[in-house]
Tab-separated table of C-alpha atoms and ligand atoms in Angstrom:
chain	number	residue	atom	x	y	z
A	1	SER	CA	1.673	24.837	-3.434
A	2	GLY	CA	4.924	22.526	-3.753
A	3	LYS	CA	2.726	19.699	-2.260
A	4	PRO	CA	3.257	16.322	-4.065
A	5	VAL	CA	0.178	15.624	-6.480
A	6	LEU	CA	-1.178	12.297	-6.255
A	7	HIS	CA	-2.865	11.137	-9.872
A	8	TYR	CA	-4.923	8.250	-9.210
A	9	PHE	CA	-8.565	6.617	-8.913
A	10	ASN	CA	-10.886	7.205	-5.824
A	11	VAL	CA	-9.433	3.616	-4.453
A	12	GLN	CA	-6.561	2.218	-2.779
A	13	GLY	CA	-4.925	0.021	-5.471
A	14	ARG	CA	-1.567	0.832	-6.223
A	15	MET	CA	-1.613	4.263	-4.743
A	16	GLU	CA	-2.106	3.615	-1.381
A	17	SER	CA	1.102	2.701	0.196
A	18	ILE	CA	2.398	5.667	-1.159
A	19	ARG	CA	-0.571	7.767	0.631
A	20	TRP	CA	0.517	5.975	3.685
A	21	LEU	CA	3.988	6.583	3.371
A	22	LEU	CA	3.551	10.248	2.549
A	23	ALA	CA	1.311	10.631	5.451
A	24	ALA	CA	3.770	9.154	8.072
A	25	ALA	CA	6.123	11.294	6.701
A	26	GLY	CA	4.682	14.000	7.850
A	27	VAL	CA	4.482	15.420	3.903
A	28	GLU	CA	0.852	16.811	3.121
A	29	PHE	CA	-0.087	16.093	-0.374
A	30	GLU	CA	-2.937	16.703	-2.858
A	31	GLU	CA	-4.916	14.376	-4.912
A	32	LYS	CA	-6.201	14.831	-8.278
A	33	LEU	CA	-8.969	11.920	-8.439
A	34	ILE	CA	-9.300	9.862	-11.847
A	35	MET	CA	-13.186	9.720	-12.010
A	36	CYS	CA	-14.128	8.813	-15.582
A	37	GLN	CA	-11.907	7.401	-18.290
A	38	GLU	CA	-11.789	11.058	-19.875
A	39	ASP	CA	-9.772	11.810	-16.825
A	40	LEU	CA	-7.486	9.041	-17.628
A	41	ASP	CA	-7.422	9.856	-21.581
A	42	LYS	CA	-6.401	13.569	-20.884
A	43	LEU	CA	-3.764	12.457	-18.576
A	44	LYS	CA	-2.329	10.107	-21.554
A	45	ASN	CA	-3.155	12.414	-24.042
A	46	ASP	CA	-0.942	15.464	-22.384
A	47	GLY	CA	1.609	13.408	-22.432
A	48	LEU	CA	1.982	13.280	-18.440
A	49	LEU	CA	2.163	9.294	-18.151
A	50	MET	CA	5.487	7.593	-19.044
A	51	PHE	CA	3.662	3.942	-19.830
A	52	GLN	CA	0.091	5.256	-20.150
A	53	GLN	CA	-0.513	3.964	-16.660
A	54	VAL	CA	-1.241	5.537	-13.068
A	55	PRO	CA	-0.159	5.890	-10.138
A	56	MET	CA	1.471	9.242	-11.365
A	57	VAL	CA	2.950	11.358	-8.610
A	58	GLU	CA	3.954	14.957	-9.276
A	59	MET	CA	6.874	15.886	-6.869
A	60	ASP	CA	9.866	17.963	-6.711
A	61	GLY	CA	9.495	18.852	-10.288
A	62	MET	CA	9.077	15.404	-11.686
A	63	LYS	CA	6.200	13.268	-12.803
A	64	MET	CA	6.860	10.103	-11.342
A	65	VAL	CA	5.195	6.611	-12.560
A	66	GLN	CA	6.149	2.747	-11.224
A	67	SER	CA	4.336	2.844	-7.558
A	68	ARG	CA	7.398	1.095	-6.097
A	69	ALA	CA	10.405	3.654	-7.701
A	70	ILE	CA	7.911	6.448	-6.090
A	71	LEU	CA	7.538	4.244	-2.784
A	72	ASN	CA	11.679	4.108	-2.819
A	73	TYR	CA	12.069	7.734	-3.754
A	74	ILE	CA	10.334	8.989	-0.873
A	75	ALA	CA	11.518	6.305	1.528
A	76	THR	CA	14.744	7.718	0.808
A	77	LYS	CA	14.089	11.392	1.021
A	78	TYR	CA	12.480	11.157	4.147
A	79	ASN	CA	15.018	8.793	6.036
A	80	LEU	CA	12.635	5.994	6.168
A	81	TYR	CA	15.063	3.246	4.108
A	82	GLY	CA	17.535	2.142	6.378
A	83	LYS	CA	21.042	3.710	7.502
A	84	ASP	CA	22.930	1.502	4.471
A	85	THR	CA	22.576	-1.203	1.712
A	86	LYS	CA	21.869	-4.243	4.113
A	87	GLU	CA	19.114	-2.213	6.156
A	88	ARG	CA	17.924	-1.156	2.788
A	89	LEU	CA	18.158	-4.791	1.411
A	90	LEU	CA	15.981	-6.211	4.205
A	91	ILE	CA	13.549	-3.261	4.092
A	92	ASP	CA	12.972	-4.105	0.318
A	93	MET	CA	13.089	-8.197	0.998
A	94	TYR	CA	10.032	-7.383	3.834
A	95	THR	CA	8.132	-5.088	1.415
A	96	GLU	CA	8.178	-7.089	-1.290
A	97	GLY	CA	6.972	-10.193	0.775
A	98	MET	CA	4.348	-7.864	1.961
A	99	THR	CA	3.267	-7.190	-1.678
A	100	ASP	CA	3.062	-10.859	-2.279
A	101	LEU	CA	0.500	-11.033	0.499
A	102	TYR	CA	-1.109	-7.611	-0.168
A	103	GLU	CA	-1.800	-9.046	-3.873
A	104	LEU	CA	-3.730	-12.067	-3.158
A	105	PHE	CA	-6.464	-9.551	-1.931
A	106	PHE	CA	-6.707	-8.406	-5.144
A	107	LYS	CA	-6.597	-11.896	-6.643
A	108	VAL	CA	-10.196	-12.633	-4.436
A	109	ILE	CA	-11.633	-9.671	-6.117
A	110	LEU	CA	-10.910	-10.527	-9.731
A	111	ALA	CA	-11.584	-14.508	-9.018
A	112	PRO	CA	-14.784	-15.806	-10.783
A	113	PRO	CA	-17.365	-16.580	-8.457
A	114	GLU	CA	-16.426	-20.128	-8.174
A	115	GLU	CA	-12.735	-19.536	-7.556
A	116	LYS	CA	-13.445	-17.241	-4.521
A	117	ASP	CA	-13.804	-19.354	-1.761
A	118	ALA	CA	-10.500	-21.131	-2.717
A	119	ALA	CA	-8.618	-17.405	-3.234
A	120	LYS	CA	-9.911	-16.648	0.500
A	121	SER	CA	-8.331	-20.088	1.742
A	122	LEU	CA	-5.550	-19.157	-0.009
A	123	ILE	CA	-4.937	-15.588	1.672
A	124	LYS	CA	-5.869	-17.111	5.313
A	125	ASP	CA	-3.139	-19.813	4.443
A	126	ARG	CA	-0.362	-17.643	3.427
A	127	ALA	CA	-1.133	-15.082	6.266
A	128	LYS	CA	-1.283	-17.838	9.161
A	129	ASN	CA	1.579	-19.929	7.699
A	130	ARG	CA	3.753	-18.010	5.788
A	131	PHE	CA	3.837	-14.015	6.173
A	132	LEU	CA	2.809	-13.042	9.012
A	133	PRO	CA	5.091	-15.641	10.969
A	134	ALA	CA	7.602	-14.464	8.811
A	135	PHE	CA	7.234	-11.048	10.286
A	136	GLU	CA	6.317	-11.782	13.913
A	137	LYS	CA	10.189	-13.722	14.033
A	138	VAL	CA	11.805	-10.733	12.618
A	139	LEU	CA	10.564	-8.747	15.714
A	140	LYS	CA	11.391	-11.660	18.001
A	141	SER	CA	14.917	-11.803	16.695
A	142	HIS	CA	15.885	-8.658	17.838
A	143	GLY	CA	13.371	-7.447	20.179
A	144	GLN	CA	13.036	-4.296	18.757
A	145	GLY	CA	10.095	-2.065	18.134
A	146	TYR	CA	10.702	-1.822	14.534
A	147	LEU	CA	11.356	-4.312	11.842
A	148	VAL	CA	14.811	-2.765	10.862
A	149	GLY	CA	17.577	-0.734	12.217
A	150	ASN	CA	15.316	-0.279	15.439
A	151	LYS	CA	13.935	2.566	13.776
A	152	LEU	CA	10.636	3.465	11.652
A	153	SER	CA	10.849	2.619	8.152
A	154	LYS	CA	9.191	2.207	4.887
A	155	ALA	CA	8.475	-1.661	6.150
A	156	ASP	CA	6.883	-0.788	9.245
A	157	ILE	CA	4.498	1.852	7.605
A	158	LEU	CA	3.494	-0.523	4.751
A	159	LEU	CA	3.173	-3.269	7.501
A	160	THR	CA	1.035	-1.762	9.270
A	161	GLU	CA	-0.783	-0.689	6.258
A	162	LEU	CA	-1.177	-4.569	5.445
A	163	LEU	CA	-2.058	-5.728	8.704
A	164	TYR	CA	-5.082	-3.217	8.559
A	165	MET	CA	-6.182	-5.115	5.538
A	166	VAL	CA	-5.395	-8.475	6.871
A	167	GLU	CA	-7.493	-7.179	9.891
A	168	GLU	CA	-10.728	-5.952	7.686
A	169	PHE	CA	-10.660	-9.249	5.699
A	170	ASP	CA	-10.820	-11.610	8.765
A	171	ALA	CA	-9.210	-10.354	12.519
A	172	SER	CA	-8.711	-13.667	13.800
A	173	LEU	CA	-5.742	-13.930	11.415
A	174	LEU	CA	-3.817	-11.618	13.550
A	175	ALA	CA	-4.608	-13.314	16.878
A	176	ASN	CA	-1.421	-15.448	17.463
A	177	PHE	CA	0.812	-12.564	16.458
A	178	THR	CA	1.373	-10.072	19.439
A	179	LEU	CA	4.566	-8.470	18.452
A	180	LEU	CA	2.717	-7.405	14.710
A	181	GLN	CA	-0.528	-6.685	17.101
A	182	ALA	CA	2.329	-4.380	19.180
A	183	LEU	CA	3.821	-2.924	15.844
A	184	LYS	CA	0.366	-2.191	14.516
A	185	THR	CA	-0.477	-0.102	17.578
A	186	ARG	CA	2.833	1.546	17.972
A	187	VAL	CA	2.829	2.843	14.401
A	188	SER	CA	-0.539	3.673	14.599
A	189	ASN	CA	-0.164	5.818	17.551
A	190	LEU	CA	2.508	8.019	15.693
A	191	PRO	CA	1.056	11.328	15.409
A	192	ASN	CA	1.480	11.529	11.725
A	193	VAL	CA	-0.115	8.243	11.212
A	194	LYS	CA	-2.960	8.627	13.892
A	195	LYS	CA	-4.084	11.515	12.011
A	196	PHE	CA	-4.062	9.676	8.446
A	197	LEU	CA	-6.327	6.972	10.403
A	198	GLN	CA	-8.773	9.315	11.572
A	199	PRO	CA	-12.192	9.654	9.557
A	200	GLY	CA	-12.272	12.176	6.613
A	201	SER	CA	-8.412	11.892	5.972
A	202	GLN	CA	-7.280	10.889	2.431
A	203	ARG	CA	-6.948	7.087	3.233
A	204	LYS	CA	-9.154	5.197	0.775
A	205	PRO	CA	-11.722	2.415	1.555
A	206	PHE	CA	-10.897	-1.143	1.410
A	207	PRO	CA	-11.436	-2.728	-1.790
A	208	THR	CA	-14.842	-4.475	-2.193
A	209	GLN	CA	-16.721	-6.685	-5.395
A	210	GLU	CA	-18.936	-3.501	-5.735
A	211	MET	CA	-16.040	-0.859	-5.950
A	212	PHE	CA	-14.459	-3.415	-8.520
A	213	GLU	CA	-17.395	-3.906	-10.846
A	214	GLU	CA	-17.870	0.005	-10.350
A	215	MET	CA	-14.445	0.696	-11.703
A	216	ARG	CA	-14.793	-1.946	-14.475
A	217	LYS	CA	-17.904	-0.099	-15.665
A	218	ARG	CA	-16.038	3.022	-15.669
A	219	PHE	CA	-12.830	2.641	-16.890
A	220	LYS	CA	-11.706	0.196	-19.999
A	221	PHE	CA	-8.928	-1.868	-19.046
B	1	LIG	N1	4.043	-1.309	-12.279
B	1	LIG	C1	2.848	-0.343	-12.510
B	1	LIG	C2	1.282	-0.945	-12.820
B	1	LIG	C3	0.736	0.343	-13.073
B	1	LIG	C4	-0.485	0.030	-13.780
B	1	LIG	O1	-1.048	-1.156	-13.932
B	1	LIG	N2	-1.920	0.791	-13.619
B	1	LIG	C5	-3.146	0.442	-14.134
B	1	LIG	C6	-3.847	1.119	-13.097
B	1	LIG	S1	-4.145	-0.421	-11.841
B	1	LIG	O2	-3.666	-1.224	-12.182
B	1	LIG	O3	-3.226	0.674	-10.346
B	1	LIG	O4	-5.304	-0.217	-11.115
B	1	LIG	C7	-3.099	1.753	-15.117
B	1	LIG	O5	-2.855	2.703	-15.254
B	1	LIG	N3	-4.123	1.336	-16.354
B	1	LIG	C8	-4.388	1.947	-17.576
B	1	LIG	C9	-3.878	1.497	-18.865
B	1	LIG	O6	-3.131	0.470	-18.724
B	1	LIG	O7	-4.341	2.279	-19.812
B	1	LIG	C10	2.826	0.589	-11.021
B	1	LIG	O8	3.379	-0.185	-9.960
B	1	LIG	O9	2.681	1.510	-10.881
């Protein structure tokens, strides 16, 4: 069919940003959902996973692994990666910062019960006092609708994905960030993204403790 094929679990995890970027680029993709250890073992035994890990994306005749490498390939191919090295640097700085906040959400889920509250307060603090202010300041500094080069890029798409995650976690965290709220609305209203945000799309549900426990039961890693 020529469409990219995404191999991953039926969760957001490390594949969700790739789903967002392909969707925002208007690229239709298929998914081979890994539902049990046998599915994963088959991929491994067939030698399709360079590091015995997923995400793996079959695209343009390649079996791509490493989520950030895949994101950067897609961003380059669909002109979502700035116009020069400086813009690409900014896009990478911002998306790496987003990853730092994004990963705190998984720390909450992985935290033992007695450390959950501390992990949740850390997210609130880092979101409100470190990461969201930084992105708000970028938008304020140039007054443009997108983070880099006055044009949609990987940074805006992944920030929008992150803002949905933050909102789901605690909507009050976005209260003081009016430019970020405007960016989230702007990107969400782009036709390709709007479609991806509709129920029934290939977007996966937000991670929950139950989903994590279910994964831990099904997979040995
Ligand atoms: N740096 C890699 C990490 C990939 C990775 O750790 N994948 C895990 C699954 S998950 O952490 O993304 O949920 C895996 O395949 N584990 C299987 C195994 O290690 O056997 C990436 O970004 O793609």
